[in-house]
Amino acid sequence: MFPTQNDDRAKEIVTDVIELMDMGGKNTSKTRKRVERWLKLLLSHLNAYPKKPWWFTISRASCELSEGTDIIDIDGAFYKPIALMAPSRLIEKPLQFIEEQRALASTGKSNAGDVSYYAFQGHRIHLWPAPSKTVRFSLVYSSPLNAAQLPEEWVPLLIDGIIGRYGRHFDKDAMMDDMSDFERRFMYM
């Protein structure tokens, strides 16, 4: 079961970070923008970290491909492909390979059959060979990680991560009287 989407979660996290860092008197738009940037940076690190995508970012898109369709344009929050099927799993090849196969087809080689290979070019998928009949096409992909889709249990970890990674460096203005205040704040969360 996927976590419940919470579109206000980023605002809540930013507010919590500002309050926990005792930045109450400094809750200005400049401070909010700074903490929002920290959140965005931390999420980008989380996006880059795993070799496998986070389970709650995986989605599937499916459609019917009509005979002869060898290029598919994809729109939306597409991040990383995991698998392509038409109907069996396709093998990823460089775009140059598919272009070479298409060039060979112009010399008499068939360019239709069971789809076996694919290549990405931006948000465009090139297939080879083109399907000789209508087939079911599926793309399993991960979407970019964002605060709204995170499981609720991750929120304290994200707050700790933001303050631990960026907050201590930001304390050059002595918002905390003593460095031990930093650790104490998290003992009672």
PDB file of C-alpha atoms in Angstrom:
ATOM      1  CA  MET A   1       0.000   0.000   0.000  1.00  0.00           C
ATOM      2  CA  PHE A   2       1.357   3.373  -0.992  1.00  0.00           C
ATOM      3  CA  PRO A   3       1.691   6.217   1.526  1.00  0.00           C
ATOM      4  CA  THR A   4      -1.106   8.769   1.543  1.00  0.00           C
ATOM      5  CA  GLN A   5      -0.152  11.814  -0.513  1.00  0.00           C
ATOM      6  CA  ASN A   6       0.100  14.956   1.620  1.00  0.00           C
ATOM      7  CA  ASP A   7       0.532  18.091  -0.491  1.00  0.00           C
ATOM      8  CA  ASP A   8       1.169  20.212   2.628  1.00  0.00           C
ATOM      9  CA  ARG A   9       3.987  18.001   3.927  1.00  0.00           C
ATOM     10  CA  ALA A  10       6.807  20.211   2.553  1.00  0.00           C
ATOM     11  CA  LYS A  11       5.338  23.284   4.291  1.00  0.00           C
ATOM     12  CA  GLU A  12       4.916  21.303   7.514  1.00  0.00           C
ATOM     13  CA  ILE A  13       8.530  20.083   7.389  1.00  0.00           C
ATOM     14  CA  VAL A  14       9.843  23.598   6.779  1.00  0.00           C
ATOM     15  CA  THR A  15       7.785  24.957   9.691  1.00  0.00           C
ATOM     16  CA  ASP A  16       8.997  22.146  11.979  1.00  0.00           C
ATOM     17  CA  VAL A  17      12.651  22.783  11.068  1.00  0.00           C
ATOM     18  CA  ILE A  18      12.279  26.511  11.761  1.00  0.00           C
ATOM     19  CA  GLU A  19      10.614  25.822  15.129  1.00  0.00           C
ATOM     20  CA  LEU A  20      13.094  23.115  16.168  1.00  0.00           C
ATOM     21  CA  MET A  21      16.051  25.334  15.342  1.00  0.00           C
ATOM     22  CA  ASP A  22      14.503  27.985  17.527  1.00  0.00           C
ATOM     23  CA  MET A  23      14.206  30.284  14.542  1.00  0.00           C
ATOM     24  CA  GLY A  24      10.779  31.539  15.648  1.00  0.00           C
ATOM     25  CA  GLY A  25      11.794  35.186  15.530  1.00  0.00           C
ATOM     26  CA  LYS A  26      13.441  34.544  12.187  1.00  0.00           C
ATOM     27  CA  ASN A  27      10.435  32.966  10.436  1.00  0.00           C
ATOM     28  CA  THR A  28      10.755  35.301   7.469  1.00  0.00           C
ATOM     29  CA  SER A  29      10.303  34.510   3.804  1.00  0.00           C
ATOM     30  CA  LYS A  30      14.098  34.472   3.457  1.00  0.00           C
ATOM     31  CA  THR A  31      14.416  31.845   6.208  1.00  0.00           C
ATOM     32  CA  ARG A  32      11.565  29.774   4.716  1.00  0.00           C
ATOM     33  CA  LYS A  33      13.204  29.858   1.285  1.00  0.00           C
ATOM     34  CA  ARG A  34      16.503  28.748   2.795  1.00  0.00           C
ATOM     35  CA  VAL A  35      14.900  25.797   4.609  1.00  0.00           C
ATOM     36  CA  GLU A  36      12.856  24.912   1.485  1.00  0.00           C
ATOM     37  CA  ARG A  37      16.137  24.816  -0.437  1.00  0.00           C
ATOM     38  CA  TRP A  38      17.637  22.516   2.223  1.00  0.00           C
ATOM     39  CA  LEU A  39      14.633  20.198   1.876  1.00  0.00           C
ATOM     40  CA  LYS A  40      14.989  20.165  -1.902  1.00  0.00           C
ATOM     41  CA  LEU A  41      18.721  19.387  -1.609  1.00  0.00           C
ATOM     42  CA  LEU A  42      18.096  16.562   0.851  1.00  0.00           C
ATOM     43  CA  LEU A  43      15.420  15.055  -1.420  1.00  0.00           C
ATOM     44  CA  SER A  44      17.814  15.233  -4.375  1.00  0.00           C
ATOM     45  CA  HIS A  45      20.372  13.307  -2.293  1.00  0.00           C
ATOM     46  CA  LEU A  46      17.702  10.709  -1.470  1.00  0.00           C
ATOM     47  CA  ASN A  47      16.834  10.431  -5.181  1.00  0.00           C
ATOM     48  CA  ALA A  48      20.458   9.776  -6.076  1.00  0.00           C
ATOM     49  CA  TYR A  49      21.241   7.412  -3.191  1.00  0.00           C
ATOM     50  CA  PRO A  50      19.550   4.079  -3.878  1.00  0.00           C
ATOM     51  CA  LYS A  51      20.532   1.679  -6.645  1.00  0.00           C
ATOM     52  CA  LYS A  52      16.944   0.503  -6.559  1.00  0.00           C
ATOM     53  CA  PRO A  53      14.126   3.055  -6.448  1.00  0.00           C
ATOM     54  CA  TRP A  54      12.151   3.652  -3.275  1.00  0.00           C
ATOM     55  CA  TRP A  55       9.144   1.311  -3.373  1.00  0.00           C
ATOM     56  CA  PHE A  56       6.595   4.116  -3.132  1.00  0.00           C
ATOM     57  CA  THR A  57       7.983   5.922  -6.213  1.00  0.00           C
ATOM     58  CA  ILE A  58       7.336   3.004  -8.596  1.00  0.00           C
ATOM     59  CA  SER A  59       4.500   3.384 -11.090  1.00  0.00           C
ATOM     60  CA  ARG A  60       3.284   1.653 -14.228  1.00  0.00           C
ATOM     61  CA  ALA A  61       1.857   3.103 -17.420  1.00  0.00           C
ATOM     62  CA  SER A  62       0.243   0.887 -20.051  1.00  0.00           C
ATOM     63  CA  CYS A  63      -1.328   1.351 -23.439  1.00  0.00           C
ATOM     64  CA  GLU A  64      -2.103  -0.503 -26.644  1.00  0.00           C
ATOM     65  CA  LEU A  65       0.496  -0.026 -29.373  1.00  0.00           C
ATOM     66  CA  SER A  66      -0.929  -0.261 -32.839  1.00  0.00           C
ATOM     67  CA  GLU A  67       0.852  -2.030 -35.651  1.00  0.00           C
ATOM     68  CA  GLY A  68       3.892  -0.119 -36.940  1.00  0.00           C
ATOM     69  CA  THR A  69       4.304   2.187 -33.915  1.00  0.00           C
ATOM     70  CA  ASP A  70       8.038   2.426 -33.279  1.00  0.00           C
ATOM     71  CA  ILE A  71       8.299   5.768 -31.433  1.00  0.00           C
ATOM     72  CA  ILE A  72       6.456   6.637 -28.221  1.00  0.00           C
ATOM     73  CA  ASP A  73       6.438  10.107 -26.669  1.00  0.00           C
ATOM     74  CA  ILE A  74       6.143  10.136 -22.869  1.00  0.00           C
ATOM     75  CA  ASP A  75       4.854  13.074 -20.820  1.00  0.00           C
ATOM     76  CA  GLY A  76       4.668  13.552 -17.069  1.00  0.00           C
ATOM     77  CA  ALA A  77       6.810  13.050 -13.978  1.00  0.00           C
ATOM     78  CA  PHE A  78       8.893  10.285 -15.482  1.00  0.00           C
ATOM     79  CA  TYR A  79      12.217   9.811 -13.707  1.00  0.00           C
ATOM     80  CA  LYS A  80      13.961   6.468 -14.280  1.00  0.00           C
ATOM     81  CA  PRO A  81      12.798   3.495 -16.346  1.00  0.00           C
ATOM     82  CA  ILE A  82      12.757   0.146 -14.552  1.00  0.00           C
ATOM     83  CA  ALA A  83      11.310  -2.150 -17.209  1.00  0.00           C
ATOM     84  CA  LEU A  84       9.554  -1.995 -20.567  1.00  0.00           C
ATOM     85  CA  MET A  85       7.298  -4.767 -21.871  1.00  0.00           C
ATOM     86  CA  ALA A  86       5.604  -5.263 -25.223  1.00  0.00           C
ATOM     87  CA  PRO A  87       4.289  -7.823 -24.101  1.00  0.00           C
ATOM     88  CA  SER A  88       7.538  -9.529 -22.974  1.00  0.00           C
ATOM     89  CA  ARG A  89      10.408  -7.619 -21.358  1.00  0.00           C
ATOM     90  CA  LEU A  90      12.416  -5.506 -23.817  1.00  0.00           C
ATOM     91  CA  ILE A  91      16.192  -5.135 -23.921  1.00  0.00           C
ATOM     92  CA  GLU A  92      17.726  -1.660 -23.748  1.00  0.00           C
ATOM     93  CA  LYS A  93      20.110  -0.793 -26.575  1.00  0.00           C
ATOM     94  CA  PRO A  94      21.857   2.428 -27.622  1.00  0.00           C
ATOM     95  CA  LEU A  95      19.821   4.620 -29.966  1.00  0.00           C
ATOM     96  CA  GLN A  96      22.527   4.140 -32.600  1.00  0.00           C
ATOM     97  CA  PHE A  97      21.749   0.391 -32.716  1.00  0.00           C
ATOM     98  CA  ILE A  98      18.056   1.045 -33.441  1.00  0.00           C
ATOM     99  CA  GLU A  99      18.896   3.679 -36.064  1.00  0.00           C
ATOM    100  CA  GLU A 100      21.222   1.163 -37.767  1.00  0.00           C
ATOM    101  CA  GLN A 101      18.460  -1.454 -37.777  1.00  0.00           C
ATOM    102  CA  ARG A 102      16.053   1.051 -39.332  1.00  0.00           C
ATOM    103  CA  ALA A 103      18.633   1.893 -41.990  1.00  0.00           C
ATOM    104  CA  LEU A 104      18.999  -1.824 -42.790  1.00  0.00           C
ATOM    105  CA  ALA A 105      15.201  -2.059 -43.101  1.00  0.00           C
ATOM    106  CA  SER A 106      15.335   0.490 -45.914  1.00  0.00           C
ATOM    107  CA  THR A 107      17.443  -2.020 -47.873  1.00  0.00           C
ATOM    108  CA  GLY A 108      14.792  -4.727 -47.702  1.00  0.00           C
ATOM    109  CA  LYS A 109      15.089  -6.154 -44.178  1.00  0.00           C
ATOM    110  CA  SER A 110      11.748  -6.327 -42.389  1.00  0.00           C
ATOM    111  CA  ASN A 111      11.146  -3.652 -39.793  1.00  0.00           C
ATOM    112  CA  ALA A 112       8.093  -5.335 -38.257  1.00  0.00           C
ATOM    113  CA  GLY A 113       7.849  -8.237 -35.854  1.00  0.00           C
ATOM    114  CA  ASP A 114       7.883  -8.911 -32.119  1.00  0.00           C
ATOM    115  CA  VAL A 115       9.310  -5.858 -30.351  1.00  0.00           C
ATOM    116  CA  SER A 116      12.634  -6.804 -28.711  1.00  0.00           C
ATOM    117  CA  TYR A 117      14.682  -3.638 -28.150  1.00  0.00           C
ATOM    118  CA  TYR A 118      14.219  -0.069 -26.998  1.00  0.00           C
ATOM    119  CA  ALA A 119      16.274   3.102 -26.624  1.00  0.00           C
ATOM    120  CA  PHE A 120      15.550   6.380 -24.881  1.00  0.00           C
ATOM    121  CA  GLN A 121      16.013   9.794 -26.402  1.00  0.00           C
ATOM    122  CA  GLY A 122      14.872  12.301 -23.784  1.00  0.00           C
ATOM    123  CA  HIS A 123      11.193  11.512 -23.152  1.00  0.00           C
ATOM    124  CA  ARG A 124      10.917   9.531 -26.369  1.00  0.00           C
ATOM    125  CA  ILE A 125      11.148   5.736 -26.593  1.00  0.00           C
ATOM    126  CA  HIS A 126      12.341   4.135 -29.841  1.00  0.00           C
ATOM    127  CA  LEU A 127      11.307   0.510 -30.396  1.00  0.00           C
ATOM    128  CA  TRP A 128      12.792  -2.145 -32.660  1.00  0.00           C
ATOM    129  CA  PRO A 129      11.334  -3.782 -34.573  1.00  0.00           C
ATOM    130  CA  ALA A 130       7.996  -2.043 -34.869  1.00  0.00           C
ATOM    131  CA  PRO A 131       5.144  -4.302 -33.732  1.00  0.00           C
ATOM    132  CA  SER A 132       3.603  -6.334 -36.575  1.00  0.00           C
ATOM    133  CA  LYS A 133       0.253  -6.365 -34.735  1.00  0.00           C
ATOM    134  CA  THR A 134      -1.418  -4.466 -31.903  1.00  0.00           C
ATOM    135  CA  VAL A 135       0.358  -5.251 -28.613  1.00  0.00           C
ATOM    136  CA  ARG A 136       0.054  -4.239 -24.975  1.00  0.00           C
ATOM    137  CA  PHE A 137       2.915  -1.920 -23.961  1.00  0.00           C
ATOM    138  CA  SER A 138       3.860  -1.295 -20.321  1.00  0.00           C
ATOM    139  CA  LEU A 139       6.447   0.997 -18.802  1.00  0.00           C
ATOM    140  CA  VAL A 140       7.434   0.477 -15.165  1.00  0.00           C
ATOM    141  CA  TYR A 141       9.236   3.568 -13.888  1.00  0.00           C
ATOM    142  CA  SER A 142      10.087   5.531 -10.802  1.00  0.00           C
ATOM    143  CA  SER A 143       8.953   9.089 -10.282  1.00  0.00           C
ATOM    144  CA  PRO A 144      11.127  11.715  -8.590  1.00  0.00           C
ATOM    145  CA  LEU A 145      10.982  11.604  -4.806  1.00  0.00           C
ATOM    146  CA  ASN A 146       9.110  14.538  -3.275  1.00  0.00           C
ATOM    147  CA  ALA A 147       7.956  15.419   0.228  1.00  0.00           C
ATOM    148  CA  ALA A 148       4.251  14.928  -0.561  1.00  0.00           C
ATOM    149  CA  GLN A 149       4.660  11.221  -1.339  1.00  0.00           C
ATOM    150  CA  LEU A 150       6.906  10.255   1.580  1.00  0.00           C
ATOM    151  CA  PRO A 151       5.578   7.863   4.216  1.00  0.00           C
ATOM    152  CA  GLU A 152       4.606   9.693   7.414  1.00  0.00           C
ATOM    153  CA  GLU A 153       7.265   7.732   9.324  1.00  0.00           C
ATOM    154  CA  TRP A 154       9.970   9.429   7.228  1.00  0.00           C
ATOM    155  CA  VAL A 155       9.068  12.976   8.295  1.00  0.00           C
ATOM    156  CA  PRO A 156      11.135  12.982  11.543  1.00  0.00           C
ATOM    157  CA  LEU A 157      14.067  11.475   9.636  1.00  0.00           C
ATOM    158  CA  LEU A 158      13.833  14.204   7.009  1.00  0.00           C
ATOM    159  CA  ILE A 159      13.663  16.915   9.663  1.00  0.00           C
ATOM    160  CA  ASP A 160      16.691  15.400  11.447  1.00  0.00           C
ATOM    161  CA  GLY A 161      18.505  15.153   8.129  1.00  0.00           C
ATOM    162  CA  ILE A 162      17.854  18.780   7.200  1.00  0.00           C
ATOM    163  CA  ILE A 163      18.957  20.113  10.567  1.00  0.00           C
ATOM    164  CA  GLY A 164      21.908  17.748  10.849  1.00  0.00           C
ATOM    165  CA  ARG A 165      23.165  18.327   7.326  1.00  0.00           C
ATOM    166  CA  TYR A 166      22.493  22.050   6.917  1.00  0.00           C
ATOM    167  CA  GLY A 167      21.209  23.518  10.186  1.00  0.00           C
ATOM    168  CA  ARG A 168      24.399  23.301  12.192  1.00  0.00           C
ATOM    169  CA  HIS A 169      26.279  25.194   9.504  1.00  0.00           C
ATOM    170  CA  PHE A 170      23.525  27.788   9.466  1.00  0.00           C
ATOM    171  CA  ASP A 171      23.912  28.424  13.219  1.00  0.00           C
ATOM    172  CA  LYS A 172      26.758  30.857  12.652  1.00  0.00           C
ATOM    173  CA  ASP A 173      24.318  33.560  13.800  1.00  0.00           C
ATOM    174  CA  ALA A 174      24.117  31.775  17.185  1.00  0.00           C
ATOM    175  CA  MET A 175      20.419  30.979  17.050  1.00  0.00           C
ATOM    176  CA  MET A 176      21.241  28.255  19.546  1.00  0.00           C
ATOM    177  CA  ASP A 177      23.111  29.422  22.648  1.00  0.00           C
ATOM    178  CA  ASP A 178      24.997  26.185  23.094  1.00  0.00           C
ATOM    179  CA  MET A 179      25.859  23.443  20.584  1.00  0.00           C
ATOM    180  CA  SER A 180      24.498  20.853  23.013  1.00  0.00           C
ATOM    181  CA  ASP A 181      21.049  22.432  22.458  1.00  0.00           C
ATOM    182  CA  PHE A 182      21.170  20.950  18.976  1.00  0.00           C
ATOM    183  CA  GLU A 183      21.380  17.379  20.261  1.00  0.00           C
ATOM    184  CA  ARG A 184      18.969  17.968  23.143  1.00  0.00           C
ATOM    185  CA  ARG A 185      16.224  19.121  20.815  1.00  0.00           C
ATOM    186  CA  PHE A 186      16.107  15.732  19.118  1.00  0.00           C
ATOM    187  CA  MET A 187      16.163  13.657  22.263  1.00  0.00           C
ATOM    188  CA  TYR A 188      12.630  14.859  23.089  1.00  0.00           C
ATOM    189  CA  MET A 189      10.982  14.775  19.627  1.00  0.00           C
TER     190      MET A 189
END
